[in-house]
Short mmCIF file of C-alpha atoms in Angstrom, two decimals:
data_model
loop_
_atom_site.label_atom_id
_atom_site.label_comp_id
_atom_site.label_asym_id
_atom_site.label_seq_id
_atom_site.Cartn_x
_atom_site.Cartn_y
_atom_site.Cartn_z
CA UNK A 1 0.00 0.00 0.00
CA UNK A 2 1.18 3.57 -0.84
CA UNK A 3 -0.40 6.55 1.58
CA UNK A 4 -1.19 9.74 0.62
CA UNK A 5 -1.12 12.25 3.88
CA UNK A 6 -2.75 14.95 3.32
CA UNK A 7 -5.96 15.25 1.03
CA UNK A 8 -5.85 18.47 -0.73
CA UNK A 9 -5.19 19.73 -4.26
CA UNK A 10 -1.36 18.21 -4.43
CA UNK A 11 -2.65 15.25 -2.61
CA UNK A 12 -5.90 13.95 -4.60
CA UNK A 13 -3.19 14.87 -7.43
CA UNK A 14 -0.63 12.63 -6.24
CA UNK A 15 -3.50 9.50 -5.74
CA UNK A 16 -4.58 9.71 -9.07
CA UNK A 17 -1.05 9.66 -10.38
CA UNK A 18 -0.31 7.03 -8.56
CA UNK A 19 -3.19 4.95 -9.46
CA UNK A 20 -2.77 5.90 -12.86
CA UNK A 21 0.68 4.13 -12.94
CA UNK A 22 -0.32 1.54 -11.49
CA UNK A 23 2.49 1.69 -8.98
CA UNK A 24 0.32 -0.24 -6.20
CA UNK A 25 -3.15 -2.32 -5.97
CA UNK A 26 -3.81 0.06 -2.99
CA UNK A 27 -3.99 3.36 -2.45
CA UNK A 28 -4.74 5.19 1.35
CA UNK A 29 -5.62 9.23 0.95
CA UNK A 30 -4.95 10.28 5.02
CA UNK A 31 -6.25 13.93 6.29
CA UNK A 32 -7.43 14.95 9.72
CA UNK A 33 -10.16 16.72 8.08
CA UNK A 34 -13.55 14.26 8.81
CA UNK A 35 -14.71 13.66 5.35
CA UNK A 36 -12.08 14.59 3.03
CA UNK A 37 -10.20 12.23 2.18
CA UNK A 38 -13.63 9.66 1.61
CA UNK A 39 -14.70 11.95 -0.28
CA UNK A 40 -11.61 13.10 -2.51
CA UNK A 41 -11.39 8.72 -2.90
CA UNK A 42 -14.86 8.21 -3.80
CA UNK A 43 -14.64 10.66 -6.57
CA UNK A 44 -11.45 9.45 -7.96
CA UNK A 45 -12.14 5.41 -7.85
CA UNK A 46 -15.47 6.93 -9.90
CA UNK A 47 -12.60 8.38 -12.63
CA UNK A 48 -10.59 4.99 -12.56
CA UNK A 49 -13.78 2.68 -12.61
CA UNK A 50 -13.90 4.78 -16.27
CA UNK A 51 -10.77 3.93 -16.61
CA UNK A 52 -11.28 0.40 -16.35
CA UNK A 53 -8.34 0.32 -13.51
CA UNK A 54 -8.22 -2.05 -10.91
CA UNK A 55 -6.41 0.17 -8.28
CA UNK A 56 -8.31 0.87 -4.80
CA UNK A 57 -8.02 4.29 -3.57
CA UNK A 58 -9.44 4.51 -0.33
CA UNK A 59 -10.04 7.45 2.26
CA UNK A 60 -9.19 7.59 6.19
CA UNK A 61 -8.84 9.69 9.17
CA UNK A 62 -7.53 7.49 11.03
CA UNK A 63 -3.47 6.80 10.82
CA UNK A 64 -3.75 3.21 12.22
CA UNK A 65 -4.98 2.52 8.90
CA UNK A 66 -1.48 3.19 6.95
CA UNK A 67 0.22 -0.03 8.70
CA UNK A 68 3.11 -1.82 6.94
CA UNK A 69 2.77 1.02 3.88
CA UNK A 70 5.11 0.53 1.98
CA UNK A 71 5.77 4.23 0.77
CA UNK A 72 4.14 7.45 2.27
CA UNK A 73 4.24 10.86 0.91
CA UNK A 74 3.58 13.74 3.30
CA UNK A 75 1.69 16.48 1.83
CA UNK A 76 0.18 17.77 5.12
CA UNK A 77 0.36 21.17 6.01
CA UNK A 78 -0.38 24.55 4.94
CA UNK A 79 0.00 25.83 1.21
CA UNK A 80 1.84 29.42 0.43
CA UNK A 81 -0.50 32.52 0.16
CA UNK A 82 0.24 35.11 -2.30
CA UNK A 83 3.81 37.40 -1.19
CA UNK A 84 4.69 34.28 0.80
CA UNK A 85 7.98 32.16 -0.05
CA UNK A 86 8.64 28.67 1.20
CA UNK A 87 10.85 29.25 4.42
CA UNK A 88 7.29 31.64 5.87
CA UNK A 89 5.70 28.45 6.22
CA UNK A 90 8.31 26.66 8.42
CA UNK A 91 7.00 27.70 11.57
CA UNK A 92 3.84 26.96 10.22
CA UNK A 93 4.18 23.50 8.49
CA UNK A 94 7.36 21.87 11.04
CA UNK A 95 4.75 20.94 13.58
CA UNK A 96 2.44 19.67 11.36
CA UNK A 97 5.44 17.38 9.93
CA UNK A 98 6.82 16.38 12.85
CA UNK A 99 3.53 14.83 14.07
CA UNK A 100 3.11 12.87 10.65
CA UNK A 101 5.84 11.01 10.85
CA UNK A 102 5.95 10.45 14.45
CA UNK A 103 2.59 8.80 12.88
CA UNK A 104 5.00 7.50 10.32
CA UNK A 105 6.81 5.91 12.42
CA UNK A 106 4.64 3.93 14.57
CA UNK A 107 2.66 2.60 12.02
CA UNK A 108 5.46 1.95 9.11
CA UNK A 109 8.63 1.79 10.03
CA UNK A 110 9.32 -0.23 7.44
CA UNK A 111 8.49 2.48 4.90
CA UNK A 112 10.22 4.98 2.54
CA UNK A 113 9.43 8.48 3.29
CA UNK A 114 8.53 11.44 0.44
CA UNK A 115 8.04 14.94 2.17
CA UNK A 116 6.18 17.07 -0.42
CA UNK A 117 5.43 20.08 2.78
CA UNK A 118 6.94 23.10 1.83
CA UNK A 119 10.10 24.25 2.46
CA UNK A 120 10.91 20.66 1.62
CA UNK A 121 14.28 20.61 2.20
CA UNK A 122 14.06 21.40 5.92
CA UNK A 123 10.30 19.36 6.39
CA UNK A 124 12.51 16.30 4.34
CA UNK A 125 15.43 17.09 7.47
CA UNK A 126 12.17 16.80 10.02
CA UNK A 127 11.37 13.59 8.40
CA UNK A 128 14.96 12.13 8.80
CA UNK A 129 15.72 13.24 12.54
CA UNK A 130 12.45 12.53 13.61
CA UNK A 131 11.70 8.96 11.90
CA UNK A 132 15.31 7.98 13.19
CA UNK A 133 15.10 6.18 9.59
CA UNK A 134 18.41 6.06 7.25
CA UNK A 135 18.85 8.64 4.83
CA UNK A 136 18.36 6.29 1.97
CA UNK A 137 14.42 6.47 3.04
CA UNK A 138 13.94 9.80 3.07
CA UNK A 139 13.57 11.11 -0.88
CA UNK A 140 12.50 14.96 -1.28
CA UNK A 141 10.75 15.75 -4.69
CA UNK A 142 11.72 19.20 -4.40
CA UNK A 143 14.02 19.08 -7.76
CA UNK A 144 12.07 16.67 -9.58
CA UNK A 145 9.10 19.01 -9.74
CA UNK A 146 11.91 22.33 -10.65
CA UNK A 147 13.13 19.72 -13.18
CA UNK A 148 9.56 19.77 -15.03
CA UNK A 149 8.62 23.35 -14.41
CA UNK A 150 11.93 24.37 -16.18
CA UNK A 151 10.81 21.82 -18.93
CA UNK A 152 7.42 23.68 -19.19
CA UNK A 153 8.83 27.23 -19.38
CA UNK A 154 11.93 26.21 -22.01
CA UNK A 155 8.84 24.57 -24.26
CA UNK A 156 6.69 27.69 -23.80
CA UNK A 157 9.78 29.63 -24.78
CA UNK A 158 11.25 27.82 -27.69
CA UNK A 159 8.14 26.23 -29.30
CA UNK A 160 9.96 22.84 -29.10
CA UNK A 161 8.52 19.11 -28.10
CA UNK A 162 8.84 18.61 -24.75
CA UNK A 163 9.95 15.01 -26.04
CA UNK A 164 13.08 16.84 -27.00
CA UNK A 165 13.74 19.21 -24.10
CA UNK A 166 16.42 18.15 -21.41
CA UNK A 167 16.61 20.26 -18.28
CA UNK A 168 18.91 20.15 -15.37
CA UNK A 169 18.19 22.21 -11.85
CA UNK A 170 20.10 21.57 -8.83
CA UNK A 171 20.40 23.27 -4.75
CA UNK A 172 17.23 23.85 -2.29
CA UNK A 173 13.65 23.87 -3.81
CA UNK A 174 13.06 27.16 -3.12
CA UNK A 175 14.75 30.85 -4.32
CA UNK A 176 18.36 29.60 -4.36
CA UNK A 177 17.68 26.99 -6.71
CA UNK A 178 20.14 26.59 -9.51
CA UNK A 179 19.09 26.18 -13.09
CA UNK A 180 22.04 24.57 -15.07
CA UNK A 181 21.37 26.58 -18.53
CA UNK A 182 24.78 24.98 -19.83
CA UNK A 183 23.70 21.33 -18.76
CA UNK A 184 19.99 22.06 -19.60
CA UNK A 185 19.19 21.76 -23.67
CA UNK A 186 16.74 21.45 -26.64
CA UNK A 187 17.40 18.81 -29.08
CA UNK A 188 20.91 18.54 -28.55
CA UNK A 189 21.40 22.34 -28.18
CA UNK A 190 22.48 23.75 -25.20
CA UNK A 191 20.77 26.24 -23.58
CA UNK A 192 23.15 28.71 -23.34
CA UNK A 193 23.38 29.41 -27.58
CA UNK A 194 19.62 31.17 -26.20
CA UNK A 195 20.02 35.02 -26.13
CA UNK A 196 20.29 36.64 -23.16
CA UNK A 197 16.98 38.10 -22.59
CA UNK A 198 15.60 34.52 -23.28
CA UNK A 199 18.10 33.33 -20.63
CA UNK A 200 17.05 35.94 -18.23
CA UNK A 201 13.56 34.95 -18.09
CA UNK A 202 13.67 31.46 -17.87
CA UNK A 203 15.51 32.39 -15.25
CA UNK A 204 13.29 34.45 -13.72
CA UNK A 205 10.80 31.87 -14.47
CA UNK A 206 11.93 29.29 -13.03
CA UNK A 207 13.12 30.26 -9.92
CA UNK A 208 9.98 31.56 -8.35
CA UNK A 209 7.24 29.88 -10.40
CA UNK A 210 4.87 28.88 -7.39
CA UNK A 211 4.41 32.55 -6.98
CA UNK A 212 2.82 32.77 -10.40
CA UNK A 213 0.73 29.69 -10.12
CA UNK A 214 -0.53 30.73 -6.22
CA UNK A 215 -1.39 34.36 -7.32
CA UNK A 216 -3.75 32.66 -9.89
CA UNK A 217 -5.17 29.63 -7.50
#
């Protein structure tokens, strides 16, 4: 069984991803809110009985009910408002962390560990000091999402396949992220042949993109 803690937009997201790719016969959607997360799973098991997909997605307030997972991703916590960047939610969102995975750890300690929470590289720190699990359990997915929000904003730019675009990002998932524009490229090309201005606002792009898509949510 994969869980799912946390039943909000990233979360129901994240279940139907999962389900989608078939990457387990069982999926558990987790929130404290009463209601939620049954109803979030009801509505998607309606989308993969279209589907014709024999994954289980099933909805809980109740954290005895993630035993032996086998992965569990931690989206709990609150989301950025507009003006806000990741590390304003720390205070906010360690708590909330910090719990989970106490949760975590009762009731999978067998399990590998995705923090989603922003700032995820400190909530994915939580994780590992307070699980007590090895490192090699503890995955952040901070760069994999930069990875394919640079992809987006080089294809918007250029015009090319996404098929053909290869992009590289590095560093914290937040501000000081580091685009690689030498290391990053579009069928073959490197990035850096772009002209400046180009360069400049991928740049600009890419390094603060939740702002853009929270001003608009």
């Amino acid at each position: 069984m994969i869980t799912i803690i946390g039943s909000g937009k990233v979360g129901g997201a994240a279940a139907l991803f999962t389900a989608l790719k078939k990457l387990d016969e069982q999926i558990l959607l987790l929130d404290v809110v009463k209601g939620l997360p049954q109803g979030e799973a009801m509505d998607l098991n309606h989308s993969l009985s279209e589907l014709g997909i024999d994954v289980e997605i099933i909805g809980s307030n109740d954290y005895s009910d993630m035993k032996n997972s086998k992965i569990v991703v931690v989206v709990a916590g609150s989301g950025r408002k507009p003006g806000m960047t990741r590390m304003d939610l720390l205070k906010i969102n360690a708590g909330v962390v910090k719990d989970v995975v106490e949760n975590i750890k009762k009731y999978s300690k067998d399990s590998f560990i995705i923090p989603v929470t922003n700032p995820l590289d400190p909530m994915a720190h939580i994780a590992y000091k307070v699980s007590g699990f090895s490192r090699n359990r503890i995955f952040g997915m901070g760069n994999m999402l930069d990875i394919s929000r640079f992809t987006q904003f080089i294809h918007e730019a250029t015009g090319y396949s996404r098929q053909s675009i290869r992009a590289l990002v590095i560093g914290q998932h937040g501000e000081n992220m580091l685009p690689l524009m030498r290391f990053s490229s579009v069928s073959g090309i490197p990035l850096i042949s772009l002209t400046f201005s180009v360069l400049s606002s991928l740049l600009r792009l890419c390094l603060n993109p939740a702002i853009f898509v929270s001003g608009l949510l």
